[in-house]
Short mmCIF file of C-alpha atoms in Angstrom, two decimals:
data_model
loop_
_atom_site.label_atom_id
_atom_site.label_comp_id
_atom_site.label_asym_id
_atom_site.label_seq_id
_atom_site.Cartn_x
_atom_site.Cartn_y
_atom_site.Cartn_z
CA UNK U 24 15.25 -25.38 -40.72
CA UNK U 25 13.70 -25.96 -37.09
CA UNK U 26 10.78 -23.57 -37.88
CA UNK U 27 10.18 -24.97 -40.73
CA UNK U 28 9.72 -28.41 -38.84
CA UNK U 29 8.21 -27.50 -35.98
CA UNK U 30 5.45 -25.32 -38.18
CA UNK U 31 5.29 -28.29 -40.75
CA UNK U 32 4.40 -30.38 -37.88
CA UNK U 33 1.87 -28.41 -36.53
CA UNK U 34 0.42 -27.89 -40.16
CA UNK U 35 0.10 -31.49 -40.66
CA UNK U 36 -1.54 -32.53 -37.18
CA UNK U 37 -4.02 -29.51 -37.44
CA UNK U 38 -5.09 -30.70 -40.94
CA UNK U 39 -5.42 -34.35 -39.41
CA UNK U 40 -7.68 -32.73 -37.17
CA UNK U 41 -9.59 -30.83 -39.30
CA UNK U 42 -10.29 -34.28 -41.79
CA UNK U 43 -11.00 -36.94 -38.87
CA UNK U 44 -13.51 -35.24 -36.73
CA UNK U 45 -14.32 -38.73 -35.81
CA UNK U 46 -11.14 -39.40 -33.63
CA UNK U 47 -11.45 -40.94 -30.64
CA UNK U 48 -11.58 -38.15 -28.25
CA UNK U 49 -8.08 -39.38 -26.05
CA UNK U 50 -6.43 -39.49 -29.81
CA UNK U 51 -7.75 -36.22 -30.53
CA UNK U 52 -7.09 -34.53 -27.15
CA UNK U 53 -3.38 -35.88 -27.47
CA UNK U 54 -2.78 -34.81 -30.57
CA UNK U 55 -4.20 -30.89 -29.75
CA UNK U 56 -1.33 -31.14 -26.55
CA UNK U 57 1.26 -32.15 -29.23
CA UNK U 58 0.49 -29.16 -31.27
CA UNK U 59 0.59 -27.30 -28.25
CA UNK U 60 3.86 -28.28 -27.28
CA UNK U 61 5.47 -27.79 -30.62
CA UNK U 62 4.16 -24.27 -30.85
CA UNK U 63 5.57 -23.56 -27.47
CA UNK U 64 8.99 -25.40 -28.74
CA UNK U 65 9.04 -23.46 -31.40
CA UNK U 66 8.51 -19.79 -30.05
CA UNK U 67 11.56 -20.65 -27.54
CA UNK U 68 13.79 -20.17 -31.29
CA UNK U 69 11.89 -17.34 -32.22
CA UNK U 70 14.06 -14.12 -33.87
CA UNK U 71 14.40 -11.58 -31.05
CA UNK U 72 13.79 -8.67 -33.25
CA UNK U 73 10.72 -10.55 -34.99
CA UNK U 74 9.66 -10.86 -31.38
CA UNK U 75 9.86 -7.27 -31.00
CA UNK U 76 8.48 -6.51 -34.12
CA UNK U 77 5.26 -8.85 -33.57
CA UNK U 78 4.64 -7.31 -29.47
CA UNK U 79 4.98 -3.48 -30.86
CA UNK U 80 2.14 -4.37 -33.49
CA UNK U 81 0.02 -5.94 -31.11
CA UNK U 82 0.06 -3.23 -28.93
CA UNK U 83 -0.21 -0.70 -31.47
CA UNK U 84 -3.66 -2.64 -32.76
CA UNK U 85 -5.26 -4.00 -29.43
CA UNK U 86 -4.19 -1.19 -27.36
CA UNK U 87 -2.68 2.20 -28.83
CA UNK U 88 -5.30 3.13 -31.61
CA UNK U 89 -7.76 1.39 -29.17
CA UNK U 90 -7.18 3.91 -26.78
CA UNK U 91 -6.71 7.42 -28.57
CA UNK U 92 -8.18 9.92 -25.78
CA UNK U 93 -5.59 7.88 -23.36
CA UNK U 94 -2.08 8.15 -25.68
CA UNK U 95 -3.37 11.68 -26.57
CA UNK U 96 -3.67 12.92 -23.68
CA UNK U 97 -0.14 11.40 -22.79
CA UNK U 98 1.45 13.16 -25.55
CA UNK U 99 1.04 16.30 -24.12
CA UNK U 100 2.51 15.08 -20.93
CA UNK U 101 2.48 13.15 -17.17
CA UNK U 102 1.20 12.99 -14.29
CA UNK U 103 1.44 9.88 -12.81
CA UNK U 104 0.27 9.53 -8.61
CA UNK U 105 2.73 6.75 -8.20
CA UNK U 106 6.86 6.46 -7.92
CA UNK U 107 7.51 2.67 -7.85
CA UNK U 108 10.90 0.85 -7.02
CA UNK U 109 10.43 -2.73 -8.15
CA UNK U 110 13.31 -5.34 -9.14
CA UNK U 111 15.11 -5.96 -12.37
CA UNK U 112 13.36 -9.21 -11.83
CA UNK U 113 11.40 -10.64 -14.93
CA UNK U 114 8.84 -12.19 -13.33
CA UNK U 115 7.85 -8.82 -11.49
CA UNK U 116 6.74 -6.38 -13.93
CA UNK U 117 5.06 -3.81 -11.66
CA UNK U 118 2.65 -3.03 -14.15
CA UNK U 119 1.97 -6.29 -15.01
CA UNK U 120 1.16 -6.92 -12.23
CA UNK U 121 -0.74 -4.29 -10.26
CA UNK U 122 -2.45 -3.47 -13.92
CA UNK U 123 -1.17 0.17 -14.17
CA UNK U 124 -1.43 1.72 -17.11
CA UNK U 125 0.66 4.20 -18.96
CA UNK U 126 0.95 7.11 -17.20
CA UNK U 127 -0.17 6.44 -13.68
CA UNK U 128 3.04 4.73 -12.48
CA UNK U 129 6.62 6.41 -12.70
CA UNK U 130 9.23 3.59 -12.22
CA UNK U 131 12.53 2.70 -11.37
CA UNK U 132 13.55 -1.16 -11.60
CA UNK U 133 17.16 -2.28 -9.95
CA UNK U 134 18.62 -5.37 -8.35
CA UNK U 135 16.56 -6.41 -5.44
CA UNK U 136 14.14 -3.14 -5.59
CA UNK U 137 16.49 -1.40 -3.42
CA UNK U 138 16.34 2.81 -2.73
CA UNK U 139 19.92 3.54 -1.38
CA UNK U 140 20.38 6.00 1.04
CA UNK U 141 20.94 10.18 -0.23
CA UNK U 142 24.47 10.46 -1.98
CA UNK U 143 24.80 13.17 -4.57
CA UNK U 144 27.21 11.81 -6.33
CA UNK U 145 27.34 7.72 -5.35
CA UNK U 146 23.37 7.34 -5.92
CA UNK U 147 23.22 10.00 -8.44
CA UNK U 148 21.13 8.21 -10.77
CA UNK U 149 18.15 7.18 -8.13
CA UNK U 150 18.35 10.40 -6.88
CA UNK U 151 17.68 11.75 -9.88
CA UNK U 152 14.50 9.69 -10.42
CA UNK U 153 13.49 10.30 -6.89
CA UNK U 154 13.97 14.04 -7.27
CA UNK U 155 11.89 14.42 -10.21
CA UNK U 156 9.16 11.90 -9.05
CA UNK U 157 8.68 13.96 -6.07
CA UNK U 158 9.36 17.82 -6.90
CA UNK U 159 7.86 17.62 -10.95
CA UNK U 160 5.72 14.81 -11.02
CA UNK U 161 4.31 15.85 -7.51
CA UNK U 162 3.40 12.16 -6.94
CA UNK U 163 1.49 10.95 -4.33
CA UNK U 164 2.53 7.80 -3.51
CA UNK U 165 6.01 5.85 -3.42
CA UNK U 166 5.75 2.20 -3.16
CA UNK U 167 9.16 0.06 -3.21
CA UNK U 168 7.58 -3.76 -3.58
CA UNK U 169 10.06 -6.80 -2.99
CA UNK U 170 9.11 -9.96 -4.00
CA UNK U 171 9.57 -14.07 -3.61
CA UNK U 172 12.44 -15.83 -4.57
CA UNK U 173 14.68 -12.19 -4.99
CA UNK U 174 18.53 -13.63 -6.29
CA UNK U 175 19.34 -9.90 -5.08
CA UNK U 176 18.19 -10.94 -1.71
CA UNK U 177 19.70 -14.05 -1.83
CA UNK U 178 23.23 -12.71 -2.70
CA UNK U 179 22.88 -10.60 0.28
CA UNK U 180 22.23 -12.74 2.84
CA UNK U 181 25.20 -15.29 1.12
CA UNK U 182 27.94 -12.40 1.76
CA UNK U 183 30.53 -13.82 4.04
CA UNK U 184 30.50 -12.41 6.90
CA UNK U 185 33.99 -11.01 6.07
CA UNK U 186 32.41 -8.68 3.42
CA UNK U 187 34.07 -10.54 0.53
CA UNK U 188 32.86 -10.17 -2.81
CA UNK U 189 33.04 -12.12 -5.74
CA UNK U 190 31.59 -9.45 -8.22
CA UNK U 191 31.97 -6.53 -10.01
CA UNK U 192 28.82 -4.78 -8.89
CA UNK U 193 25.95 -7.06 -7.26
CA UNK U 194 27.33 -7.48 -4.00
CA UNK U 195 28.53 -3.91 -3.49
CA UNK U 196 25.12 -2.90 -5.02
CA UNK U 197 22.84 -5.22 -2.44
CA UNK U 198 24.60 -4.26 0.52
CA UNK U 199 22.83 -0.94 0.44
CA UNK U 200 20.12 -3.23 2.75
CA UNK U 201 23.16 -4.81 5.15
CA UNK U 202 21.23 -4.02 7.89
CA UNK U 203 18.30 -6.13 7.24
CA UNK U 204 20.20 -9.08 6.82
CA UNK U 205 21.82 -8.47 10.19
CA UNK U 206 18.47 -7.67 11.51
CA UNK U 207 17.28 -11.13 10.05
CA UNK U 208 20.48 -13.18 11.02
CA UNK U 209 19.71 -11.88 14.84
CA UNK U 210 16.16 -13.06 14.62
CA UNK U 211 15.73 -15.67 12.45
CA UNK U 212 18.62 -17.45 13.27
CA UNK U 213 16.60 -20.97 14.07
CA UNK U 214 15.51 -20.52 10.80
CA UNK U 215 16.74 -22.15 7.30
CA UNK U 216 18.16 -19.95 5.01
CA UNK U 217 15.27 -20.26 2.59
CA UNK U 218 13.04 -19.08 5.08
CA UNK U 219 15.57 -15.96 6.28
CA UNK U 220 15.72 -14.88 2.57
CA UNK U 221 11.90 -14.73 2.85
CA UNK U 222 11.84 -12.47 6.19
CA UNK U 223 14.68 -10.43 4.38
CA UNK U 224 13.05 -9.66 1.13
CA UNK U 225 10.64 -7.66 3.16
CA UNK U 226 13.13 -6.34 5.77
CA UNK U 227 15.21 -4.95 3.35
CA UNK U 228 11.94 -2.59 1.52
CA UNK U 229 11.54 -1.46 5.23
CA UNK U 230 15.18 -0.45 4.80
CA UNK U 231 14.71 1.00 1.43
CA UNK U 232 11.55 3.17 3.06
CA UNK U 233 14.09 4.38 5.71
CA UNK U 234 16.30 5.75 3.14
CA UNK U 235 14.05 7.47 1.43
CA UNK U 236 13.30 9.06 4.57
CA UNK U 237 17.26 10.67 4.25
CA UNK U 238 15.99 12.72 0.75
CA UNK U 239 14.81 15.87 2.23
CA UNK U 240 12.55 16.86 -0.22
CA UNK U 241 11.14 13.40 0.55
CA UNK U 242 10.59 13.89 4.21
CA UNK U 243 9.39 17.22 3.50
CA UNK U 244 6.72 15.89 1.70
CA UNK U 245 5.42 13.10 3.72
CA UNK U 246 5.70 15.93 6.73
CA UNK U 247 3.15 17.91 4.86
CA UNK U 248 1.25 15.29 4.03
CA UNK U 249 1.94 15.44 0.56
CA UNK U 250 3.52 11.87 0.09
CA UNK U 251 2.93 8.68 1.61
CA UNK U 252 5.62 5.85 1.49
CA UNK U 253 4.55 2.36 1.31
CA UNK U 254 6.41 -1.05 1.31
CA UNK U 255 5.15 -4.43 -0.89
CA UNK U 256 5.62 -7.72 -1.07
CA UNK U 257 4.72 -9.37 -4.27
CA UNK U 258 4.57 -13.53 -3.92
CA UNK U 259 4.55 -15.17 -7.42
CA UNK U 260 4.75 -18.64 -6.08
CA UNK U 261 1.83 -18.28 -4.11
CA UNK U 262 -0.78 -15.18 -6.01
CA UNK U 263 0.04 -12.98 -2.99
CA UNK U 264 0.83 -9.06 -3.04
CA UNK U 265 0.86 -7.56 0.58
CA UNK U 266 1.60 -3.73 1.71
CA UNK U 267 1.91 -1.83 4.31
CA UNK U 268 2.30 2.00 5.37
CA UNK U 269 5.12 3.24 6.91
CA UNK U 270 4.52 2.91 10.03
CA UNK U 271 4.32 -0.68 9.13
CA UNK U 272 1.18 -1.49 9.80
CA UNK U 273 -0.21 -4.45 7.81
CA UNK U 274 -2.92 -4.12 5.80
CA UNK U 275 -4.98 -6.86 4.57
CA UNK U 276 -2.86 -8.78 1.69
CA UNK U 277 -4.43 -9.72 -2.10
CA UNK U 278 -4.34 -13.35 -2.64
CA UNK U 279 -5.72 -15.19 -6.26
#
């Protein structure tokens, strides 16, 4: 019944448009914005499978049997030059964002972007990914990107300083990077929290680099020269994306 409004709605002011092409150009301006703003009320009830229905078919159209050398070639298998830790976040889309396309970018996604430390059987799952990136993808480049406004990064740095939790998994999970909120609470402690969670976000990827640094297949590589490690900050609120190398030397940052 509300689709059927909203799109009845729409119909209507679209076919007043279309008939009085001598409105007043305010009247007609305001009405297009209406019809905007109903379409975007209206895609807020969309079905969720009718959502995912619609987005396979425009990528199959505009992009898959666009492309056919591309998905062909990716058929027969990978080799993507890039392992990339990003957050669950989802405004932060790593490919989205940094335009990679499929097959140049392996990925893992987890609260606050974090790479825990080597543990065969407690980080089983990342080692996995970090394994097979390195010793069967033979990629090139690992890149763990934080970003602005991180809730993982936030829940952190709100941990009493008792360790208490008050959930199942998140808090265990972020303290993997407890030493770059200490870090942060040393040095930025004129600062307001807002500002500490900023400092933290990247404090906590130069943590996450470290760690990788404790997978010796890892440090093995970027001994030979094999691998490079390099930490990101992606800054939504501002069209911002900064990186640096391991050594942590700042290289000029991308801003739209």
């Amino acid at each position: 019944m509300a689709n059927d409004a909203y799109e009845d709605a729409i119909a209507g002011l679209t076919k007043l448009l279309s008939e009085k092409s001598d409105l007043e150009g305010i009247a007609a301006a305001k009405i297009k914005q209406i019809t905007a703003d109903l379409e975007a009320a209206g895609s807020r009830d969309i079905d969720p499978v009718e959502r995912m229905k619609t987005g396979f078919i425009q990528f199959k159209t505009e992009k898959y049997e666009k492309n056919p050398d591309l998905y062909g070639a990716l058929a027969k298998g990978q080799s993507p030059k890039f392992l990339v830790f990003a957050c669950s976040d989802s405004r932060v889309c790593p490919s989205h964002i940094l335009n990679f396309q499929p097959g140049e970018a392996f990925m893992v996604r987890n609260i606050a972007n974090m790479v825990p430390p080597y543990d065969q059987k407690k980080y089983s799952g990342a080692g996995a990914a970090i394994e097979y990136a390195v010793l069967h993808l033979k990629v090139e480049n690992i890149v763990v990107i934080g970003h602005s406004c991180c809730g993982g990064i936030k829940g952190l740095m709100s941990i009493p300083d008792n360790g208490t939790t008050a959930s199942d998994f998140i808090e265990e999970w972020v303290k993997i990077c407890s030493s770059a909120k200490s870090k942060v609470k040393k040095e930025c402690n004129d600062l307001s929290f807002e500002e500490q969670c900023k400092n933290c976000e990247k404090e906590a990827v130069n943590v996450s680099l470290g760690n990788l640094l404790t997978y010796p297949f890892v440090r093995e590589s970027v001994v030979k020269n094999t691998l490079a490690l390099k930490g990101a900050h992606y800054d939504f609120v501002d069209g911002k994306f900064e990186l640096w190398d391991l050594d942590f030397n700042i290289l000029p940052s991308v801003s739209v």
